[in-house]
Amino acid sequence: MKKHIPNIITLLNLFCGCLAVVLAVNNNFVAASFFVFAGIFFDFFDGFAARLLGVQSSLGVQLDSLADLVTSGLVPGIVMFRLLTLASDQTALATLSNDWGDAIHWHDFTFAPIALIGFLITLASAYRLAKFNVDEEQQTTFKGLPTPANALLILSLPLIIEFQKSDAMNSIIVNVWFLLGLTLLSSYLLVSPIRLFALKFKDWSFKANGIRYIFIILSVVFLIVFQFAGIPLIILSYIAMSLMANSKQV
């Protein structure tokens, strides 16, 4: 029974992802974000439980990636698709062809074809997870942005709109060009060769984990001061700190 505990936790991640998909499709982004956060929580602890119980397995690795693809890959793709659909309804896409700017009507479902670009996030997430499974170098560091971190970045957008109540931030977020740029950037970061430090502690000493402790403290400060708008700042600081750490090792 002990060997199945980590897999059960992984399946809870997948279950949260399934619920988030249903909610995101129905434009309930707040509840969808809650279940993505819960799924990421389970994703963190399934590996921890496997190491603690000494029951790590190749099956667990594959199952973990399949669950992540739904929770941290499909859901942010759907959210970006819905945000681009919303932005396309409010923006005159004069410089784009009418075929991309005009809405497509299929029964009671309407969307702008340009919104399909949002699913590049899902495609890049799938590629990133597959690459991670066969890359033995990603044990203490990551190559490219981890899918949970990217999911947090994308899911922060509707949360900022819902809770921050800032006209300035909302006008930036609900903008086709911003959303397209962010989609391309996040898709690149997912599959990029940039090395990023992993939040894996072999011991609790500050000497060995200084960058991790500083990052955690900085993240807490950003969340307290900027609330959900602090999440993009956390992701940016994660990348910046990793790049600085890499430059010191060269």
mmCIF file with all atom_site columns, N, CA, C and O in Angstrom, residues 1-12 46 49-50 53-57 59-60 63:
data_model
loop_
_atom_site.group_PDB
_atom_site.id
_atom_site.type_symbol
_atom_site.label_atom_id
_atom_site.label_alt_id
_atom_site.label_comp_id
_atom_site.label_asym_id
_atom_site.label_entity_id
_atom_site.label_seq_id
_atom_site.pdbx_PDB_ins_code
_atom_site.Cartn_x
_atom_site.Cartn_y
_atom_site.Cartn_z
_atom_site.occupancy
_atom_site.B_iso_or_equiv
_atom_site.pdbx_formal_charge
_atom_site.auth_seq_id
_atom_site.auth_comp_id
_atom_site.auth_asym_id
_atom_site.auth_atom_id
_atom_site.pdbx_PDB_model_num
ATOM 1  N N  . MET A 1 1  ? 0.830  -1.206 0.000   1.00 0.00 ? 1  MET A N  1
ATOM 2  C CA . MET A 1 1  ? 0.000  0.000  0.000   1.00 0.00 ? 1  MET A CA 1
ATOM 3  C C  . MET A 1 1  ? 0.871  1.266  0.000   1.00 0.00 ? 1  MET A C  1
ATOM 4  O O  . MET A 1 1  ? 0.538  2.269  -0.617  1.00 0.00 ? 1  MET A O  1
ATOM 5  N N  . LYS A 1 2  ? 2.015  1.180  0.686   1.00 0.00 ? 2  LYS A N  1
ATOM 6  C CA . LYS A 1 2  ? 2.885  2.346  0.822   1.00 0.00 ? 2  LYS A CA 1
ATOM 7  C C  . LYS A 1 2  ? 3.325  2.888  -0.531  1.00 0.00 ? 2  LYS A C  1
ATOM 8  O O  . LYS A 1 2  ? 3.403  4.110  -0.734  1.00 0.00 ? 2  LYS A O  1
ATOM 9  N N  . LYS A 1 3  ? 3.603  1.997  -1.481  1.00 0.00 ? 3  LYS A N  1
ATOM 10 C CA . LYS A 1 3  ? 4.121  2.432  -2.776  1.00 0.00 ? 3  LYS A CA 1
ATOM 11 C C  . LYS A 1 3  ? 3.073  3.165  -3.618  1.00 0.00 ? 3  LYS A C  1
ATOM 12 O O  . LYS A 1 3  ? 3.410  3.842  -4.595  1.00 0.00 ? 3  LYS A O  1
ATOM 13 N N  . HIS A 1 4  ? 1.796  3.022  -3.253  1.00 0.00 ? 4  HIS A N  1
ATOM 14 C CA . HIS A 1 4  ? 0.732  3.683  -4.015  1.00 0.00 ? 4  HIS A CA 1
ATOM 15 C C  . HIS A 1 4  ? 0.402  5.080  -3.496  1.00 0.00 ? 4  HIS A C  1
ATOM 16 O O  . HIS A 1 4  ? -0.304 5.832  -4.172  1.00 0.00 ? 4  HIS A O  1
ATOM 17 N N  . ILE A 1 5  ? 0.897  5.441  -2.320  1.00 0.00 ? 5  ILE A N  1
ATOM 18 C CA . ILE A 1 5  ? 0.556  6.742  -1.725  1.00 0.00 ? 5  ILE A CA 1
ATOM 19 C C  . ILE A 1 5  ? 0.974  7.910  -2.623  1.00 0.00 ? 5  ILE A C  1
ATOM 20 O O  . ILE A 1 5  ? 0.166  8.804  -2.898  1.00 0.00 ? 5  ILE A O  1
ATOM 21 N N  . PRO A 1 6  ? 2.236  7.946  -3.125  1.00 0.00 ? 6  PRO A N  1
ATOM 22 C CA . PRO A 1 6  ? 2.603  9.058  -4.018  1.00 0.00 ? 6  PRO A CA 1
ATOM 23 C C  . PRO A 1 6  ? 1.738  9.116  -5.275  1.00 0.00 ? 6  PRO A C  1
ATOM 24 O O  . PRO A 1 6  ? 1.387  10.213 -5.744  1.00 0.00 ? 6  PRO A O  1
ATOM 25 N N  . ASN A 1 7  ? 1.386  7.950  -5.841  1.00 0.00 ? 7  ASN A N  1
ATOM 26 C CA . ASN A 1 7  ? 0.560  7.944  -7.051  1.00 0.00 ? 7  ASN A CA 1
ATOM 27 C C  . ASN A 1 7  ? -0.847 8.453  -6.765  1.00 0.00 ? 7  ASN A C  1
ATOM 28 O O  . ASN A 1 7  ? -1.466 9.110  -7.615  1.00 0.00 ? 7  ASN A O  1
ATOM 29 N N  . ILE A 1 8  ? -1.369 8.167  -5.583  1.00 0.00 ? 8  ILE A N  1
ATOM 30 C CA . ILE A 1 8  ? -2.683 8.676  -5.198  1.00 0.00 ? 8  ILE A CA 1
ATOM 31 C C  . ILE A 1 8  ? -2.636 10.201 -5.111  1.00 0.00 ? 8  ILE A C  1
ATOM 32 O O  . ILE A 1 8  ? -3.559 10.901 -5.556  1.00 0.00 ? 8  ILE A O  1
ATOM 33 N N  . ILE A 1 9  ? -1.554 10.725 -4.543  1.00 0.00 ? 9  ILE A N  1
ATOM 34 C CA . ILE A 1 9  ? -1.398 12.186 -4.463  1.00 0.00 ? 9  ILE A CA 1
ATOM 35 C C  . ILE A 1 9  ? -1.309 12.787 -5.861  1.00 0.00 ? 9  ILE A C  1
ATOM 36 O O  . ILE A 1 9  ? -1.896 13.839 -6.146  1.00 0.00 ? 9  ILE A O  1
ATOM 37 N N  . THR A 1 10 ? -0.599 12.101 -6.768  1.00 0.00 ? 10 THR A N  1
ATOM 38 C CA . THR A 1 10 ? -0.498 12.575 -8.158  1.00 0.00 ? 10 THR A CA 1
ATOM 39 C C  . THR A 1 10 ? -1.870 12.580 -8.826  1.00 0.00 ? 10 THR A C  1
ATOM 40 O O  . THR A 1 10 ? -2.208 13.511 -9.570  1.00 0.00 ? 10 THR A O  1
ATOM 41 N N  . LEU A 1 11 ? -2.670 11.557 -8.564  1.00 0.00 ? 11 LEU A N  1
ATOM 42 C CA . LEU A 1 11 ? -4.012 11.491 -9.147  1.00 0.00 ? 11 LEU A CA 1
ATOM 43 C C  . LEU A 1 11 ? -4.921 12.585 -8.592  1.00 0.00 ? 11 LEU A C  1
ATOM 44 O O  . LEU A 1 11 ? -5.832 13.052 -9.289  1.00 0.00 ? 11 LEU A O  1
ATOM 45 N N  . LEU A 1 12 ? -4.670 13.004 -7.354  1.00 0.00 ? 12 LEU A N  1
ATOM 46 C CA . LEU A 1 12 ? -5.412 14.144 -6.804  1.00 0.00 ? 12 LEU A CA 1
ATOM 47 C C  . LEU A 1 12 ? -5.063 15.416 -7.585  1.00 0.00 ? 12 LEU A C  1
ATOM 48 O O  . LEU A 1 12 ? -5.932 16.271 -7.819  1.00 0.00 ? 12 LEU A O  1
ATOM 49 N N  . ASP A 1 46 ? 3.784  14.973 -4.060  1.00 0.00 ? 46 ASP A N  1
ATOM 50 C CA . ASP A 1 46 ? 3.857  13.569 -4.494  1.00 0.00 ? 46 ASP A CA 1
ATOM 51 C C  . ASP A 1 46 ? 5.307  13.114 -4.589  1.00 0.00 ? 46 ASP A C  1
ATOM 52 O O  . ASP A 1 46 ? 5.661  12.016 -4.149  1.00 0.00 ? 46 ASP A O  1
ATOM 53 N N  . ALA A 1 49 ? 6.677  12.841 -1.051  1.00 0.00 ? 49 ALA A N  1
ATOM 54 C CA . ALA A 1 49 ? 6.208  11.614 -0.403  1.00 0.00 ? 49 ALA A CA 1
ATOM 55 C C  . ALA A 1 49 ? 6.956  10.393 -0.937  1.00 0.00 ? 49 ALA A C  1
ATOM 56 O O  . ALA A 1 49 ? 7.306  9.479  -0.171  1.00 0.00 ? 49 ALA A O  1
ATOM 57 N N  . ALA A 1 50 ? 7.212  10.377 -2.245  1.00 0.00 ? 50 ALA A N  1
ATOM 58 C CA . ALA A 1 50 ? 7.928  9.241  -2.843  1.00 0.00 ? 50 ALA A CA 1
ATOM 59 C C  . ALA A 1 50 ? 9.339  9.131  -2.280  1.00 0.00 ? 50 ALA A C  1
ATOM 60 O O  . ALA A 1 50 ? 9.816  8.029  -1.978  1.00 0.00 ? 50 ALA A O  1
ATOM 61 N N  . LEU A 1 53 ? 9.166  8.063  1.509   1.00 0.00 ? 53 LEU A N  1
ATOM 62 C CA . LEU A 1 53 ? 8.808  6.655  1.703   1.00 0.00 ? 53 LEU A CA 1
ATOM 63 C C  . LEU A 1 53 ? 9.757  5.709  0.976   1.00 0.00 ? 53 LEU A C  1
ATOM 64 O O  . LEU A 1 53 ? 9.677  4.490  1.158   1.00 0.00 ? 53 LEU A O  1
ATOM 65 N N  . GLY A 1 54 ? 10.640 6.253  0.143   1.00 0.00 ? 54 GLY A N  1
ATOM 66 C CA . GLY A 1 54 ? 11.580 5.419  -0.590  1.00 0.00 ? 54 GLY A CA 1
ATOM 67 C C  . GLY A 1 54 ? 10.917 4.551  -1.637  1.00 0.00 ? 54 GLY A C  1
ATOM 68 O O  . GLY A 1 54 ? 11.313 3.397  -1.844  1.00 0.00 ? 54 GLY A O  1
ATOM 69 N N  . VAL A 1 55 ? 9.886  5.094  -2.309  1.00 0.00 ? 55 VAL A N  1
ATOM 70 C CA . VAL A 1 55 ? 9.133  4.302  -3.295  1.00 0.00 ? 55 VAL A CA 1
ATOM 71 C C  . VAL A 1 55 ? 9.097  5.022  -4.654  1.00 0.00 ? 55 VAL A C  1
ATOM 72 O O  . VAL A 1 55 ? 8.104  4.950  -5.370  1.00 0.00 ? 55 VAL A O  1
ATOM 73 N N  . GLN A 1 56 ? 10.194 5.708  -4.997  1.00 0.00 ? 56 GLN A N  1
ATOM 74 C CA . GLN A 1 56 ? 10.251 6.369  -6.298  1.00 0.00 ? 56 GLN A CA 1
ATOM 75 C C  . GLN A 1 56 ? 10.232 5.333  -7.407  1.00 0.00 ? 56 GLN A C  1
ATOM 76 O O  . GLN A 1 56 ? 10.844 4.267  -7.289  1.00 0.00 ? 56 GLN A O  1
ATOM 77 N N  . SER A 1 57 ? 9.535  5.634  -8.498  1.00 0.00 ? 57 SER A N  1
ATOM 78 C CA . SER A 1 57 ? 9.412  4.671  -9.596  1.00 0.00 ? 57 SER A CA 1
ATOM 79 C C  . SER A 1 57 ? 9.257  5.415  -10.914 1.00 0.00 ? 57 SER A C  1
ATOM 80 O O  . SER A 1 57 ? 8.849  6.579  -10.960 1.00 0.00 ? 57 SER A O  1
ATOM 81 N N  . LEU A 1 59 ? 7.057  4.669  -13.116 1.00 0.00 ? 59 LEU A N  1
ATOM 82 C CA . LEU A 1 59 ? 5.619  4.852  -13.297 1.00 0.00 ? 59 LEU A CA 1
ATOM 83 C C  . LEU A 1 59 ? 5.168  6.177  -12.681 1.00 0.00 ? 59 LEU A C  1
ATOM 84 O O  . LEU A 1 59 ? 4.388  6.925  -13.288 1.00 0.00 ? 59 LEU A O  1
ATOM 85 N N  . GLY A 1 60 ? 5.684  6.469  -11.500 1.00 0.00 ? 60 GLY A N  1
ATOM 86 C CA . GLY A 1 60 ? 5.328  7.712  -10.831 1.00 0.00 ? 60 GLY A CA 1
ATOM 87 C C  . GLY A 1 60 ? 5.763  8.930  -11.623 1.00 0.00 ? 60 GLY A C  1
ATOM 88 O O  . GLY A 1 60 ? 5.052  9.937  -11.689 1.00 0.00 ? 60 GLY A O  1
ATOM 89 N N  . LEU A 1 63 ? 3.341  9.282  -14.606 1.00 0.00 ? 63 LEU A N  1
ATOM 90 C CA . LEU A 1 63 ? 2.026  9.695  -14.130 1.00 0.00 ? 63 LEU A CA 1
ATOM 91 C C  . LEU A 1 63 ? 2.042  11.160 -13.713 1.00 0.00 ? 63 LEU A C  1
ATOM 92 O O  . LEU A 1 63 ? 1.083  11.900 -13.967 1.00 0.00 ? 63 LEU A O  1
#
